Coordinates of C-alpha atoms and ligand atoms in Angstrom, one line a residue:
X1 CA 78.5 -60.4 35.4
X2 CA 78.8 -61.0 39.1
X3 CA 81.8 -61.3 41.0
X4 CA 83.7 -62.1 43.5
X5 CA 87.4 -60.9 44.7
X6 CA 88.8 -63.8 47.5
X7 CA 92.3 -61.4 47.9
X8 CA 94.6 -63.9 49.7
X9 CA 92.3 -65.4 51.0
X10 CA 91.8 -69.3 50.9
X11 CA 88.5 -71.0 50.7
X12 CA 89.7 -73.4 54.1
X13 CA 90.2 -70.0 55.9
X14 CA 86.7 -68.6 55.5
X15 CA 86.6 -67.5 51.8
X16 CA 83.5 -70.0 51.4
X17 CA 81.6 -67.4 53.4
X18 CA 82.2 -64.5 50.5
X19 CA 81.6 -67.3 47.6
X20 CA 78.2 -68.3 49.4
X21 CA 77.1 -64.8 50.4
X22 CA 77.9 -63.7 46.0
X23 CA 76.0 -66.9 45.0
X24 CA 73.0 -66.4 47.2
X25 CA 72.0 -63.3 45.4
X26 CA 72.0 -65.2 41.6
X27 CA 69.6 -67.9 40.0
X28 CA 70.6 -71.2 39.6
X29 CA 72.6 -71.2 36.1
X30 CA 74.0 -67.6 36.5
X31 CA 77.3 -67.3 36.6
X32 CA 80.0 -66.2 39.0
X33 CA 83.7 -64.9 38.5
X34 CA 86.1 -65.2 41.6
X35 CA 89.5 -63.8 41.5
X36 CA 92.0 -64.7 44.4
X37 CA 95.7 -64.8 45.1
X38 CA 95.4 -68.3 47.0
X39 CA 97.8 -70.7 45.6
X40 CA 95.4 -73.5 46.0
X41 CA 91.8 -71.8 44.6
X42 CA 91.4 -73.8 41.5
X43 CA 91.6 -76.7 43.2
X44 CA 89.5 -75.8 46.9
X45 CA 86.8 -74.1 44.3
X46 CA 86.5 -77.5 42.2
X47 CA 85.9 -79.9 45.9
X48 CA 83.6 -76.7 47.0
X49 CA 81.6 -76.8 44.4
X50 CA 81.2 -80.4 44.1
X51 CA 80.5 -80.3 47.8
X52 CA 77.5 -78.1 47.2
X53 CA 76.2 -78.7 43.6
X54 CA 77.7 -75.9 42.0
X55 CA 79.8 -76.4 38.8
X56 CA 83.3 -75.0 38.0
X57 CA 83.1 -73.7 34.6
X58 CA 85.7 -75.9 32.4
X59 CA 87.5 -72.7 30.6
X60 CA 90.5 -71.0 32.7
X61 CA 88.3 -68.4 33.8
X62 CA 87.6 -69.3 37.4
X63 CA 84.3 -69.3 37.7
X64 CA 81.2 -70.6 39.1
X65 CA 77.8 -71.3 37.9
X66 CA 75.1 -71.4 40.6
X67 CA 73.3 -75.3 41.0
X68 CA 69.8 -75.4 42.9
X69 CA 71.2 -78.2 45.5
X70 CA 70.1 -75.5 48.4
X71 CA 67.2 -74.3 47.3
X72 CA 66.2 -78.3 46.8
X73 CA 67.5 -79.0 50.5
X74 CA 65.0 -76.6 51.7
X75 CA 62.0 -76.8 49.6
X76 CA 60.7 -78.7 51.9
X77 CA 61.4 -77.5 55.2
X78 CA 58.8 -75.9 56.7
X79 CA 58.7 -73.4 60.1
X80 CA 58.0 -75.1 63.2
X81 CA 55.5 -72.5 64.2
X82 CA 55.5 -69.3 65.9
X83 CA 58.7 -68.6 68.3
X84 CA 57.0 -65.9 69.5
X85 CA 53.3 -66.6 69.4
X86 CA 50.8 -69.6 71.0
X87 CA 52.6 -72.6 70.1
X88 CA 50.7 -74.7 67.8
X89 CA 47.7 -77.3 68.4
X90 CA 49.6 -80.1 67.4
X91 CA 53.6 -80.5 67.6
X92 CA 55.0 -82.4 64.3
X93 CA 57.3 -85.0 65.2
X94 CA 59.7 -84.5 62.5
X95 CA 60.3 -80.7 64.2
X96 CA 62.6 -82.6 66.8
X97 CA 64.6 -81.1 68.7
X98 CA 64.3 -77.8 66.3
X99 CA 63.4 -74.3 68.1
X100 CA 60.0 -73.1 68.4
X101 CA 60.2 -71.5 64.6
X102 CA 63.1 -72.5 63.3
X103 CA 63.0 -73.4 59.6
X104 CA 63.5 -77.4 59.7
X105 CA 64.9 -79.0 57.7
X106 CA 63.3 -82.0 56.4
X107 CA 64.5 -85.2 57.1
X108 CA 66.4 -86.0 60.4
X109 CA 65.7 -88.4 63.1
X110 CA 61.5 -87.6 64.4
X111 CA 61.5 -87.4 67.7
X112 CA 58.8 -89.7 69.6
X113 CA 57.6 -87.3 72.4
X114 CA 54.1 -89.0 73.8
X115 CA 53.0 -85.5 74.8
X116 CA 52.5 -83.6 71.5
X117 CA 49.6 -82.1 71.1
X118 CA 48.8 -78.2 72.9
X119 CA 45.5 -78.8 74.7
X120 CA 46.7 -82.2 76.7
X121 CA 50.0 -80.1 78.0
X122 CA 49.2 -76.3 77.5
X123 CA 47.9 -73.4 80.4
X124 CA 48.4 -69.8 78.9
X125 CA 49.5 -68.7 82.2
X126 CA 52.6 -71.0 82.2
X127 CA 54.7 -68.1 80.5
X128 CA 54.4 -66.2 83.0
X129 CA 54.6 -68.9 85.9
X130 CA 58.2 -69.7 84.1
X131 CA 58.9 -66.1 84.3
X132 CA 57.9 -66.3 88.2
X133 CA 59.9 -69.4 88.8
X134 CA 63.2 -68.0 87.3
X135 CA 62.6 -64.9 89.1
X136 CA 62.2 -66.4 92.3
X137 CA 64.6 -69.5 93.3
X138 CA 66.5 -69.1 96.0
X139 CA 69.6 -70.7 97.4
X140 CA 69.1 -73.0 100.6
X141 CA 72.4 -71.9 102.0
X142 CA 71.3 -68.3 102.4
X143 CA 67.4 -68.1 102.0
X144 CA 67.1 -70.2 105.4
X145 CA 68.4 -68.8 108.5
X146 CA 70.4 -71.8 109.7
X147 CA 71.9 -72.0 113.2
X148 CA 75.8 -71.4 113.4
X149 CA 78.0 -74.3 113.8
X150 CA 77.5 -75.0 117.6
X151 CA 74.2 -74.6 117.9
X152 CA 71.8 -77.8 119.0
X153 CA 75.0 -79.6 120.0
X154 CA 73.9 -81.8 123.0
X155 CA 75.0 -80.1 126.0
X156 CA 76.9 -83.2 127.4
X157 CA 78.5 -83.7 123.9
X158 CA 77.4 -86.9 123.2
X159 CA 74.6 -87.4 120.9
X160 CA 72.1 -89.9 121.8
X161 CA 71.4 -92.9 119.4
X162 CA 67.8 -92.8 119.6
X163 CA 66.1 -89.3 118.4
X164 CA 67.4 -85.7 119.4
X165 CA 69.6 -85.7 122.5
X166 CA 68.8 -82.1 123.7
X167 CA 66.2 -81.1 121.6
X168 CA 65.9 -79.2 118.7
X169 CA 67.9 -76.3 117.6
X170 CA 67.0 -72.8 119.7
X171 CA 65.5 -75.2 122.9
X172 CA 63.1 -76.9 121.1
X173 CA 61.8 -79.3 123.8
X174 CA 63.1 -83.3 122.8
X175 CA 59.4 -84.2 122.0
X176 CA 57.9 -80.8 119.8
X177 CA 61.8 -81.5 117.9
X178 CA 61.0 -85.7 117.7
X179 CA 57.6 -84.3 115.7
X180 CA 59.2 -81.6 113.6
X181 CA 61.6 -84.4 112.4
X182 CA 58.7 -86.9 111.8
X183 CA 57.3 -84.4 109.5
X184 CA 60.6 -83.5 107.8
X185 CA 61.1 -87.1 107.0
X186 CA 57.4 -87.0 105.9
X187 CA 58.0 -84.2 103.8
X188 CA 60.8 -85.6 102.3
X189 CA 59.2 -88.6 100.9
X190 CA 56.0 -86.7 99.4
X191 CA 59.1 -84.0 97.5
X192 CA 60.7 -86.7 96.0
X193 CA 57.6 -87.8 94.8
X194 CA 56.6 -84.2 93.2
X195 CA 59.9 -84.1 91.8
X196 CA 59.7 -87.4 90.3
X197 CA 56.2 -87.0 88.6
X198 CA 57.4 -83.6 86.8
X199 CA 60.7 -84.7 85.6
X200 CA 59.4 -87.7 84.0
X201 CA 56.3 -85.9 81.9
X202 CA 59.0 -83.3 80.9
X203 CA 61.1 -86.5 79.4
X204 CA 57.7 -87.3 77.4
X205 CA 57.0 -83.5 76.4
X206 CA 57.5 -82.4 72.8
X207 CA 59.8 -79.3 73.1
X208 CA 57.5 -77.2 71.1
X209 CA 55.8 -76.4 74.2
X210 CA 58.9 -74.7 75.3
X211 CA 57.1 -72.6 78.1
X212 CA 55.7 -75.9 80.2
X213 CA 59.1 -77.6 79.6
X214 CA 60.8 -75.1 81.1
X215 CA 57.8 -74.4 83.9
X216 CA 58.4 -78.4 84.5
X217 CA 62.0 -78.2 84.9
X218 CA 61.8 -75.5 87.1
X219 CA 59.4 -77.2 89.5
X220 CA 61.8 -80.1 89.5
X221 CA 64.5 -78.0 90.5
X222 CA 61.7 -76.7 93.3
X223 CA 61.4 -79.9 94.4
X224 CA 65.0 -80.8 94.7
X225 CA 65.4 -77.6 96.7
X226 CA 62.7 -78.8 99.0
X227 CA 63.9 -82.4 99.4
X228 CA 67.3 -80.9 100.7
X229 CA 65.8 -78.4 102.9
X230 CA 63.3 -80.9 105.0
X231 CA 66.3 -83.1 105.1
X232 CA 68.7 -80.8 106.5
X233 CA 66.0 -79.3 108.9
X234 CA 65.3 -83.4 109.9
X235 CA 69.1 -83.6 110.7
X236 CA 69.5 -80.7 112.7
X237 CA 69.0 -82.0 115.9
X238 CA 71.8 -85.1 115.3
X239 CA 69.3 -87.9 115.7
X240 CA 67.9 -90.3 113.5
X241 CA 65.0 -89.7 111.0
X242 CA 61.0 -90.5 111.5
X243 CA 59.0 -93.2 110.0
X244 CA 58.2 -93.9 106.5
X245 CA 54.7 -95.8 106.8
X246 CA 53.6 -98.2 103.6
X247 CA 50.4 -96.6 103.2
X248 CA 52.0 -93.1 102.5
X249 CA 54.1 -94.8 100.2
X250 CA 51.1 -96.6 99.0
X251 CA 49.5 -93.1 98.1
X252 CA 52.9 -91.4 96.4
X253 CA 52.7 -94.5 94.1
X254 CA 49.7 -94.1 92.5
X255 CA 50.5 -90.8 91.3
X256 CA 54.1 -92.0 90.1
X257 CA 52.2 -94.9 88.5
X258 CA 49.6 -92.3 86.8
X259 CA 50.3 -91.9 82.6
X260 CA 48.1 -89.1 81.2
X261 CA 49.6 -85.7 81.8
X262 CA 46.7 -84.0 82.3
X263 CA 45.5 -86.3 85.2
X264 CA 49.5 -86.4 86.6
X265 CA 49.1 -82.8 87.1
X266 CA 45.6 -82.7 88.8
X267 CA 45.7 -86.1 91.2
X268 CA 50.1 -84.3 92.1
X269 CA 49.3 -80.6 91.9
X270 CA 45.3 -80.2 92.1
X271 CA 44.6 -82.5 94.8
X272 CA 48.5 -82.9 96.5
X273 CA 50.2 -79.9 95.8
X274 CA 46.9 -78.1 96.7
X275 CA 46.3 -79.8 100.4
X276 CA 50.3 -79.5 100.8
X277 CA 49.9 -75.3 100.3
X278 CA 48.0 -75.5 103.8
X279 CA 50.0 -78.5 105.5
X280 CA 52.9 -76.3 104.8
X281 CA 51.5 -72.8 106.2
X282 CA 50.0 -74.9 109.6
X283 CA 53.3 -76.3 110.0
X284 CA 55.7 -72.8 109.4
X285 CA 52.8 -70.8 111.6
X286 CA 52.9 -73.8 114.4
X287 CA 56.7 -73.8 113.9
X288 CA 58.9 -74.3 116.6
X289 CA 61.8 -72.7 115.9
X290 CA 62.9 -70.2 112.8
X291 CA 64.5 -73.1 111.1
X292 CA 60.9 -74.9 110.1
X293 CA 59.1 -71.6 109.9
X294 CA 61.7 -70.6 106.9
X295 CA 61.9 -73.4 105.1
X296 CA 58.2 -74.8 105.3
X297 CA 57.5 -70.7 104.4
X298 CA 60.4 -70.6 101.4
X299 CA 58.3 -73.9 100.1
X300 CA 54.9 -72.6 100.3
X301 CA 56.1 -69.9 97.7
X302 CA 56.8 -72.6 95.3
X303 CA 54.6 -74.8 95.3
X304 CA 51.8 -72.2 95.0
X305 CA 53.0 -71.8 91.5
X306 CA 52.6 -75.6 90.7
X307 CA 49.3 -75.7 92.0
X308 CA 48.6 -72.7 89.5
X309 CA 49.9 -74.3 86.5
X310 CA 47.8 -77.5 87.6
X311 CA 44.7 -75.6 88.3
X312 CA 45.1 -73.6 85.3
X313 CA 46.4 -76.8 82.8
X314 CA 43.3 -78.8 84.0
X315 CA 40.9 -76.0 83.8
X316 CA 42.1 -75.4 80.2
X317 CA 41.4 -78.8 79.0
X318 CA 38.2 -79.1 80.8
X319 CA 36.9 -75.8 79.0
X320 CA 37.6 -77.1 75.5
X321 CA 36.3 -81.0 76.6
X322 CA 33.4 -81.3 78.9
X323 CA 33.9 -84.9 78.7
X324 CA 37.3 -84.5 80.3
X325 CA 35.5 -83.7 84.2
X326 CA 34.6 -87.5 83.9
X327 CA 37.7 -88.8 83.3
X328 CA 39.5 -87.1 86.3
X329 CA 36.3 -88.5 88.4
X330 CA 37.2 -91.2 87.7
X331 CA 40.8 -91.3 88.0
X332 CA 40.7 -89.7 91.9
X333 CA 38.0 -93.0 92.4
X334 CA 40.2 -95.4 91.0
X335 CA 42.7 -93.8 93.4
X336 CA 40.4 -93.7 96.0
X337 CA 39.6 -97.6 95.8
X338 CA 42.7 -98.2 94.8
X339 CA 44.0 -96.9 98.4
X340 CA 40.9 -97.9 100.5
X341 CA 42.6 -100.8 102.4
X342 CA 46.0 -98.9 103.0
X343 CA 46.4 -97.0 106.0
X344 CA 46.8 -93.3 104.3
X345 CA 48.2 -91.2 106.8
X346 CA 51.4 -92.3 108.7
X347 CA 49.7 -92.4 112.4
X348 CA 53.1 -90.3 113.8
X349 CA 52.7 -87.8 111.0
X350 CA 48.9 -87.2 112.3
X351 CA 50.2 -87.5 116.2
X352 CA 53.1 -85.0 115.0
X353 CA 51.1 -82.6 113.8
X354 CA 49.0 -82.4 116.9
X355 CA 51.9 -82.1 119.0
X356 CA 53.4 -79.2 116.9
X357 CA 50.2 -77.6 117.5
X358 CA 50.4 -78.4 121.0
X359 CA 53.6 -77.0 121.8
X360 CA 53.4 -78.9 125.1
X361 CA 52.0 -82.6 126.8
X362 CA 49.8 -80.7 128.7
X363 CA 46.2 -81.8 128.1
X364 CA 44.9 -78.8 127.4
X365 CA 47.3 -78.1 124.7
X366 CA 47.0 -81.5 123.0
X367 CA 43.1 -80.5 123.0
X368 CA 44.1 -77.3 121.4
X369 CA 46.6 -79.5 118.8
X370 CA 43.8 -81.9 117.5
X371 CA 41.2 -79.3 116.9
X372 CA 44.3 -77.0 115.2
X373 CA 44.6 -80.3 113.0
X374 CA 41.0 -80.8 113.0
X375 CA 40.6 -77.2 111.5
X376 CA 43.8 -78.0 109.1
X377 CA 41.7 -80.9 107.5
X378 CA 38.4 -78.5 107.1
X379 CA 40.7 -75.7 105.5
X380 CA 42.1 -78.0 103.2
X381 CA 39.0 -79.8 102.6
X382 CA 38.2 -76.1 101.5
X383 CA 40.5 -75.5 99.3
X384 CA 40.3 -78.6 97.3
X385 CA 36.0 -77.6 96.7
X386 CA 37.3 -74.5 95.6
X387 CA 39.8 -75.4 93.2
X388 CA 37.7 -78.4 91.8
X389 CA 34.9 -75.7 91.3
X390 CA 37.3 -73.5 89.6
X391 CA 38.1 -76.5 86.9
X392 CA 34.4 -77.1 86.4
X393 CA 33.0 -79.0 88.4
X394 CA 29.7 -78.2 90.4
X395 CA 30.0 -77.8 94.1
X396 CA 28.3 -81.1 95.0
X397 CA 30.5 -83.2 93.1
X398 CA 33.6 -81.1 94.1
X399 CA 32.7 -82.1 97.6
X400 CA 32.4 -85.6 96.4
X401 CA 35.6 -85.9 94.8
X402 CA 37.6 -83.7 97.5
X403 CA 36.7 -86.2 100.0
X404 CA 37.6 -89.2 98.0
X405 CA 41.0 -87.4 98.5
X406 CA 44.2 -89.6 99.6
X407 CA 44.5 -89.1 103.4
X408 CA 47.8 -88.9 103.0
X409 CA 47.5 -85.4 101.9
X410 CA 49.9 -85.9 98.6
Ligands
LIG1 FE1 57.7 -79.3 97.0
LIG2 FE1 55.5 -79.0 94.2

């Protein structure tokens, strides 16, 4: 028969373990003897086995016959997929909060994600985007080479109360540092809205899809980098920030106010993130001083890996429903009416631009700014064809749709 020897050991210091481990190996019925020198075993055993659906046997003999409580509390539990593998098409509610192939338990509170099924959330390149993300965050402190305390101090001492008192850091003239910080504070506001957008799909996400909740976090904490960044490149100069112009606002809030996933991700990453990859590389190659080039440069990285997980999310649920090309038609038309009396572009983010470009008031580098910008719209332009090609769509109607585009960029 089997046994069990508990020494001095009592069952409220860990003996349950050896009793549990000894039963697990008999049917329910079978019998097991346990010997001990605890002064209070009888009684621990009898609560213990009550507790778990065993029985004491009624004789002197100390010992316990197996119940089937356990293998009733899992019967039906079932493994919530694969931890390993593709998650699964559809993510059961009553998983929870369980890991990716964890036996569950059933029972327990289900937990209400909106986003449950793999084809509306899933890209099979998000594992590796993750992996990417983790592997390349970087800390704002050091990754940006800041000027030492002292630097960009107005020469008089006294900072002036309306925009940069001696220009920018490094002798940036007053009116090239007056555009970087328009753009900053431009910058700013579109971050907060591509941080916004992922955080609050993650919220809605079921778990299962562990890789592109995890992708999503890490493009929040992108964002938040970013919104810090822009902001501490703004201040740099002392003076106040730019403009924040209704229309751009306009724009950011028809994303925020957009509920399917998949179109979330194309209208923010596809068609924003996308047209931000080259607004970011015009504005770190016209850059100034090293300041902007770094953390325009630092931001490109990042947000070349949300555009991929957009691109390749979108392209994904296109290729398995044709019949999903129409629907993002027609959300970048609703956004496109929905926009067409607002402004778009903040005016001083357009002039800005230019002037970065410029370098100088001279005429003939303003002429050389515009067409810069000029060319910055057609490259863009290009890049939104190409990626709305890449999802499915035919070249005509990705020129369609990519000039329906905000013209606030984002
Ligand atoms: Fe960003
Ligand atoms: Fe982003």
């Amino acid at each position: 028969m089997a046994a069990v020897d508990l020494a001095g050991l009592g069952l409220d210091e860990g003996g349950h373990l050896l009793l549990a481990r000894a039963l697990a190996g008999l049917a329910p019925g079978e019998r097991l003897i346990v010997t001990g020198r605890h002064p209070a075993l009888r009684l621990h055993l009898a609560a213990w086995c009550r507790a778990h659906g065993h029985q004491l046997a009624a004789d002197d003999s100390l010992s316990v016959v197996r119940g089937d409580a356990d293998d009733r509390r899992w019967a039906r539990a079932v493994r919530a997929g694969d931890a390993a593998g593709v998650p699964e098409p559809r993510a059961d509610q009553g998983w929870g909060l369980a890991a990716r192939g964890a036996l569950v338990e059933a029972g327990g509170p289900p937990l209400g994600a909106h986003w449950s099924q793999r084809e509306h959330v899933w890209a099979d390149i998000a594992p590796q985007l993750y992996a990417a993300a983790a592997a390349s965050q970087w800390d704002p402190a050091t990754a940006v080479n800041w000027p030492a305390p002292g630097d960009g101090v107005p020469a008089d001492g006294v900072p002036a109360d309306d925009g940069p008192a001696d220009g920018g850091p490094g002798g940036v003239p007053d009116e090239v540092e007056r555009a970087v910080v328009q753009l900053m504070t431009y910058l700013v506001e579109n971050e907060q809205a591509a941080l916004i957008i992922p955080a609050r799909l993650l919220s809605q996400l079921h778990p299962h899809y562990r890789e592109v909740m995890q992708l999503l976090a890490s493009q929040a904490a992108d964002e938040a980098r970013h919104v810090e960044v822009f902001t501490r490149r703004a201040l740099l100069s002392g003076g106040p920030l730019g403009t924040s112009s209704a229309g751009g606002r306009a724009s950011l809030q028809t994303l925020l106010d957009e509920p399917d996933f998949t179109t979330a991700s194309f209208l923010l990453s596809v068609l924003g993130e996308g047209t931000f990859l080259d607004l970011l590389r015009f504005i770190s190659d016209h850059a100034p001083d090293q300041v902007t080039a770094d953390v325009t440069r630092l931001a490109v990285r990042d947000e070349a890996r949300h555009v991929a997980f957009g691109v390749s999310h979108t392209a994904h649920l296109a290729a398995s429903d044709k019949s999903y090309l129409g629907t993002l038609r027609q959300a970048v038309e609703r956004r496109h009416s929905a926009l067409q009396d607002t402004a778009g572009l903040n005016a001083e983010v357009f002039d800005s631009l230019v002037v970065l470009a410029a370098g100088s008031w001279s005429p003939e580098a303003i002429s050389r700014g515009w067409q810069a910008v000029r060319d910055l719209q057609s490259r863009m332009d290009e890049g939104r064809r190409r990626r709305l090609a890449y999802i499915g769509f035919p070249d005509d109607e990705a020129a369609e749709l990519s000039a329906l585009h905000t013209r606030n960029f984002m």
